Amino acid sequence: MHALRFSILAAALFAAACRTAPRDAPILARANVADGFSSYRILRVGVMPFQGSSVDAAQAQVLQGSLGAEMQAVSPYEIVLLGERDLQEVRSADAHRLGWYPTETIISVARRHRLDGLVFGTVVRQQQFPPLQFDMQVDLVAAETGAPVWSALVQLDAADPRVQEGLEAYYGGRGDDSGQPGWRIALLAPNRFARFAAWQVASLL
């Protein structure tokens, strides 16, 4: 079952990676980069299921797939989608503080999957009724040291004109059978709204 699940996710990830990223969408996310980031050899990265007090297992997997697909499309890394068991292993090592990760456990998980880095996504805030709101933090942790070397935060409010401008550039005129433009659908569809957030973060890598 796990192999099938990740095969399906991998297929979706590859398909999304073939899409051309928008060039005129405003970048609303911001990132912090650790000193010496360029000295790390990071080629193969594992993306964990998302965390957050308001996130259930189904959404955690959807968000993981969205971020993985966007990273595959715009970053130089090979992307591997990790499982809930991997995340629980890290959590059980008393990793309860946002932005803090247990070094020995990180190194162990990374070695098991032959990874150079691990990506952790956390939903900080979300409102799934109009106007949609979605804030998420994403950390890239180096397998070599177990320390975060890159972190990004995006805070989106569907009522913000800049967010609407970004959605229009990202989704363009692609719509559904109703004829409604895709970006307007995203104003009402939490998964589409979150996908835009994933692109925002991935575009900074």
Tab-separated table of C-alpha atoms in Angstrom:
chain	number	residue	atom	x	y	z
A	1	MET	CA	0.000	0.000	0.000
A	2	HIS	CA	2.807	2.425	0.888
A	3	ALA	CA	4.634	1.642	-2.376
A	4	LEU	CA	1.464	2.279	-4.379
A	5	ARG	CA	0.758	5.504	-2.516
A	6	PHE	CA	4.208	6.896	-3.200
A	7	SER	CA	4.151	5.719	-6.831
A	8	ILE	CA	0.977	7.727	-7.364
A	9	LEU	CA	2.481	10.755	-5.630
A	10	ALA	CA	5.651	10.448	-7.685
A	11	ALA	CA	3.652	10.386	-10.917
A	12	ALA	CA	1.735	13.492	-9.891
A	13	LEU	CA	4.967	15.178	-8.878
A	14	PHE	CA	6.581	14.485	-12.267
A	15	ALA	CA	3.551	15.726	-14.167
A	16	ALA	CA	3.494	18.955	-12.188
A	17	ALA	CA	7.215	19.430	-12.696
A	18	CYS	CA	6.650	19.592	-16.454
A	19	ARG	CA	4.517	22.721	-16.086
A	20	THR	CA	6.218	26.000	-16.888
A	21	ALA	CA	6.479	28.181	-13.801
A	22	PRO	CA	4.962	31.671	-14.040
A	23	ARG	CA	7.484	34.437	-14.608
A	24	ASP	CA	5.408	37.453	-13.635
A	25	ALA	CA	3.898	36.325	-10.326
A	26	PRO	CA	4.963	38.509	-7.383
A	27	ILE	CA	7.084	36.727	-4.777
A	28	LEU	CA	5.318	37.064	-1.435
A	29	ALA	CA	7.393	34.563	0.555
A	30	ARG	CA	10.640	35.405	2.304
A	31	ALA	CA	13.598	33.199	3.144
A	32	ASN	CA	16.519	33.145	5.561
A	33	VAL	CA	19.728	31.433	4.484
A	34	ALA	CA	22.355	30.203	6.934
A	35	ASP	CA	25.952	31.330	6.633
A	36	GLY	CA	27.886	28.836	4.577
A	37	PHE	CA	24.807	27.473	2.811
A	38	SER	CA	26.672	27.292	-0.489
A	39	SER	CA	29.309	25.049	1.081
A	40	TYR	CA	26.808	22.219	1.627
A	41	ARG	CA	26.567	19.560	-1.073
A	42	ILE	CA	22.805	19.147	-1.378
A	43	LEU	CA	21.566	17.140	-4.345
A	44	ARG	CA	18.939	14.720	-3.029
A	45	VAL	CA	16.297	16.045	-0.641
A	46	GLY	CA	13.531	14.283	1.268
A	47	VAL	CA	10.244	16.107	1.861
A	48	MET	CA	8.356	15.154	5.022
A	49	PRO	CA	4.548	15.103	5.360
A	50	PHE	CA	3.336	18.462	6.629
A	51	GLN	CA	2.718	19.230	10.288
A	52	GLY	CA	0.428	21.661	12.090
A	53	SER	CA	-2.276	21.632	14.734
A	54	SER	CA	-4.978	22.108	12.085
A	55	VAL	CA	-3.551	19.589	9.590
A	56	ASP	CA	-4.980	16.077	9.283
A	57	ALA	CA	-3.250	13.115	7.624
A	58	ALA	CA	-4.941	13.638	4.253
A	59	GLN	CA	-4.006	17.304	4.031
A	60	ALA	CA	-0.473	16.558	5.251
A	61	GLN	CA	-0.006	14.271	2.255
A	62	VAL	CA	-1.557	16.720	-0.222
A	63	LEU	CA	0.675	19.552	0.976
A	64	GLN	CA	3.732	17.316	0.898
A	65	GLY	CA	2.982	16.374	-2.711
A	66	SER	CA	2.384	20.000	-3.698
A	67	LEU	CA	5.635	21.229	-2.186
A	68	GLY	CA	7.564	18.289	-3.603
A	69	ALA	CA	6.196	18.936	-7.084
A	70	GLU	CA	6.987	22.637	-6.981
A	71	MET	CA	10.496	21.969	-5.665
A	72	GLN	CA	11.048	19.425	-8.423
A	73	ALA	CA	9.956	22.004	-10.995
A	74	VAL	CA	12.026	24.983	-9.894
A	75	SER	CA	14.896	23.774	-7.678
A	76	PRO	CA	18.074	21.863	-8.608
A	77	TYR	CA	17.316	19.012	-6.198
A	78	GLU	CA	16.180	15.444	-6.691
A	79	ILE	CA	13.036	15.142	-4.564
A	80	VAL	CA	12.014	12.144	-2.458
A	81	LEU	CA	8.661	12.033	-0.653
A	82	LEU	CA	9.079	10.524	2.807
A	83	GLY	CA	6.499	8.720	4.913
A	84	GLU	CA	4.608	9.378	8.116
A	85	ARG	CA	6.857	6.887	9.908
A	86	ASP	CA	9.895	9.043	9.131
A	87	LEU	CA	8.161	12.120	10.496
A	88	GLN	CA	7.083	10.312	13.650
A	89	GLU	CA	10.658	9.178	14.219
A	90	VAL	CA	11.776	12.794	14.277
A	91	ARG	CA	8.842	13.916	16.403
A	92	SER	CA	9.435	11.187	18.971
A	93	ALA	CA	12.907	12.596	19.564
A	94	ASP	CA	11.293	15.572	21.342
A	95	ALA	CA	11.199	17.818	18.278
A	96	HIS	CA	8.353	20.003	19.435
A	97	ARG	CA	9.777	23.461	18.840
A	98	LEU	CA	9.221	25.059	15.447
A	99	GLY	CA	12.547	25.273	13.649
A	100	TRP	CA	14.408	22.878	15.972
A	101	TYR	CA	15.371	19.331	14.941
A	102	PRO	CA	17.147	16.468	16.786
A	103	THR	CA	20.551	16.130	15.151
A	104	GLU	CA	21.132	12.394	15.615
A	105	THR	CA	17.657	11.484	14.352
A	106	ILE	CA	17.972	13.752	11.316
A	107	ILE	CA	21.281	12.150	10.385
A	108	SER	CA	19.831	8.656	10.877
A	109	VAL	CA	16.786	9.283	8.658
A	110	ALA	CA	18.922	10.957	6.005
A	111	ARG	CA	21.379	8.061	5.876
A	112	ARG	CA	18.572	5.520	5.594
A	113	HIS	CA	17.181	7.236	2.494
A	114	ARG	CA	20.565	8.430	1.139
A	115	LEU	CA	19.583	12.080	1.429
A	116	ASP	CA	21.604	15.271	1.595
A	117	GLY	CA	18.804	17.233	3.242
A	118	LEU	CA	15.356	16.987	4.775
A	119	VAL	CA	12.492	19.428	4.257
A	120	PHE	CA	9.927	20.049	6.985
A	121	GLY	CA	6.741	21.995	6.287
A	122	THR	CA	4.521	23.389	9.030
A	123	VAL	CA	1.134	25.044	8.580
A	124	VAL	CA	1.216	27.945	11.011
A	125	ARG	CA	-2.278	29.227	10.252
A	126	GLN	CA	-5.074	28.401	7.865
A	127	GLN	CA	-8.644	29.465	7.254
A	128	GLN	CA	-10.478	27.189	4.863
A	129	PHE	CA	-13.485	29.411	4.228
A	130	PRO	CA	-13.502	32.711	2.291
A	131	PRO	CA	-11.412	34.710	2.472
A	132	LEU	CA	-8.900	31.858	2.529
A	133	GLN	CA	-5.804	32.327	4.657
A	134	PHE	CA	-2.724	30.136	4.634
A	135	ASP	CA	0.611	30.612	6.391
A	136	MET	CA	3.359	28.023	6.238
A	137	GLN	CA	6.980	27.701	7.254
A	138	VAL	CA	9.379	25.406	5.431
A	139	ASP	CA	12.823	24.420	6.727
A	140	LEU	CA	15.619	22.695	4.831
A	141	VAL	CA	17.797	20.742	7.263
A	142	ALA	CA	21.267	19.586	6.213
A	143	ALA	CA	21.843	15.854	6.604
A	144	GLU	CA	25.518	16.502	7.249
A	145	THR	CA	24.930	18.440	10.470
A	146	GLY	CA	21.234	18.088	11.305
A	147	ALA	CA	20.954	21.875	11.381
A	148	PRO	CA	18.504	24.088	9.439
A	149	VAL	CA	20.370	25.856	6.631
A	150	TRP	CA	17.425	27.479	4.830
A	151	SER	CA	14.000	28.562	6.029
A	152	ALA	CA	11.077	30.238	4.275
A	153	LEU	CA	7.788	31.702	5.423
A	154	VAL	CA	4.777	32.630	3.325
A	155	GLN	CA	1.624	34.299	4.652
A	156	LEU	CA	-1.290	34.490	2.239
A	157	ASP	CA	-4.685	36.144	2.568
A	158	ALA	CA	-7.075	35.786	-0.361
A	159	ALA	CA	-8.425	39.278	0.329
A	160	ASP	CA	-4.995	40.808	-0.380
A	161	PRO	CA	-4.785	42.272	-3.923
A	162	ARG	CA	-1.139	41.155	-4.192
A	163	VAL	CA	-2.167	37.566	-3.488
A	164	GLN	CA	-4.913	37.802	-6.108
A	165	GLU	CA	-2.387	39.175	-8.602
A	166	GLY	CA	-0.077	36.271	-7.837
A	167	LEU	CA	-2.836	33.695	-8.201
A	168	GLU	CA	-3.823	35.143	-11.569
A	169	ALA	CA	-0.230	34.927	-12.800
A	170	TYR	CA	0.223	31.410	-11.417
A	171	TYR	CA	-3.024	29.849	-12.623
A	172	GLY	CA	-3.654	32.139	-15.587
A	173	GLY	CA	-6.909	31.603	-17.446
A	174	ARG	CA	-7.035	27.858	-16.842
A	175	GLY	CA	-10.453	27.098	-15.408
A	176	ASP	CA	-13.053	24.386	-15.109
A	177	ASP	CA	-16.265	23.423	-16.880
A	178	SER	CA	-18.034	26.419	-15.352
A	179	GLY	CA	-15.831	28.753	-17.350
A	180	GLN	CA	-14.532	30.456	-14.218
A	181	PRO	CA	-10.807	31.372	-14.429
A	182	GLY	CA	-8.499	29.119	-12.443
A	183	TRP	CA	-7.220	31.877	-10.209
A	184	ARG	CA	-10.743	32.744	-9.078
A	185	ILE	CA	-11.390	29.084	-8.313
A	186	ALA	CA	-8.235	29.119	-6.168
A	187	LEU	CA	-9.732	31.917	-4.065
A	188	LEU	CA	-12.325	29.379	-2.901
A	189	ALA	CA	-10.380	26.088	-3.083
A	190	PRO	CA	-8.000	25.507	-0.136
A	191	ASN	CA	-5.839	22.927	-1.938
A	192	ARG	CA	-5.299	25.214	-4.933
A	193	PHE	CA	-4.597	28.136	-2.633
A	194	ALA	CA	-2.036	26.053	-0.728
A	195	ARG	CA	-0.435	24.908	-3.999
A	196	PHE	CA	0.276	28.546	-4.806
A	197	ALA	CA	1.866	28.892	-1.355
A	198	ALA	CA	4.070	25.878	-2.120
A	199	TRP	CA	5.244	27.496	-5.352
A	200	GLN	CA	5.974	30.730	-3.508
A	201	VAL	CA	8.302	28.910	-1.124
A	202	ALA	CA	9.931	26.661	-3.727
A	203	SER	CA	10.679	29.618	-5.995
A	204	LEU	CA	13.123	30.962	-3.396
A	205	LEU	CA	15.350	27.868	-3.452
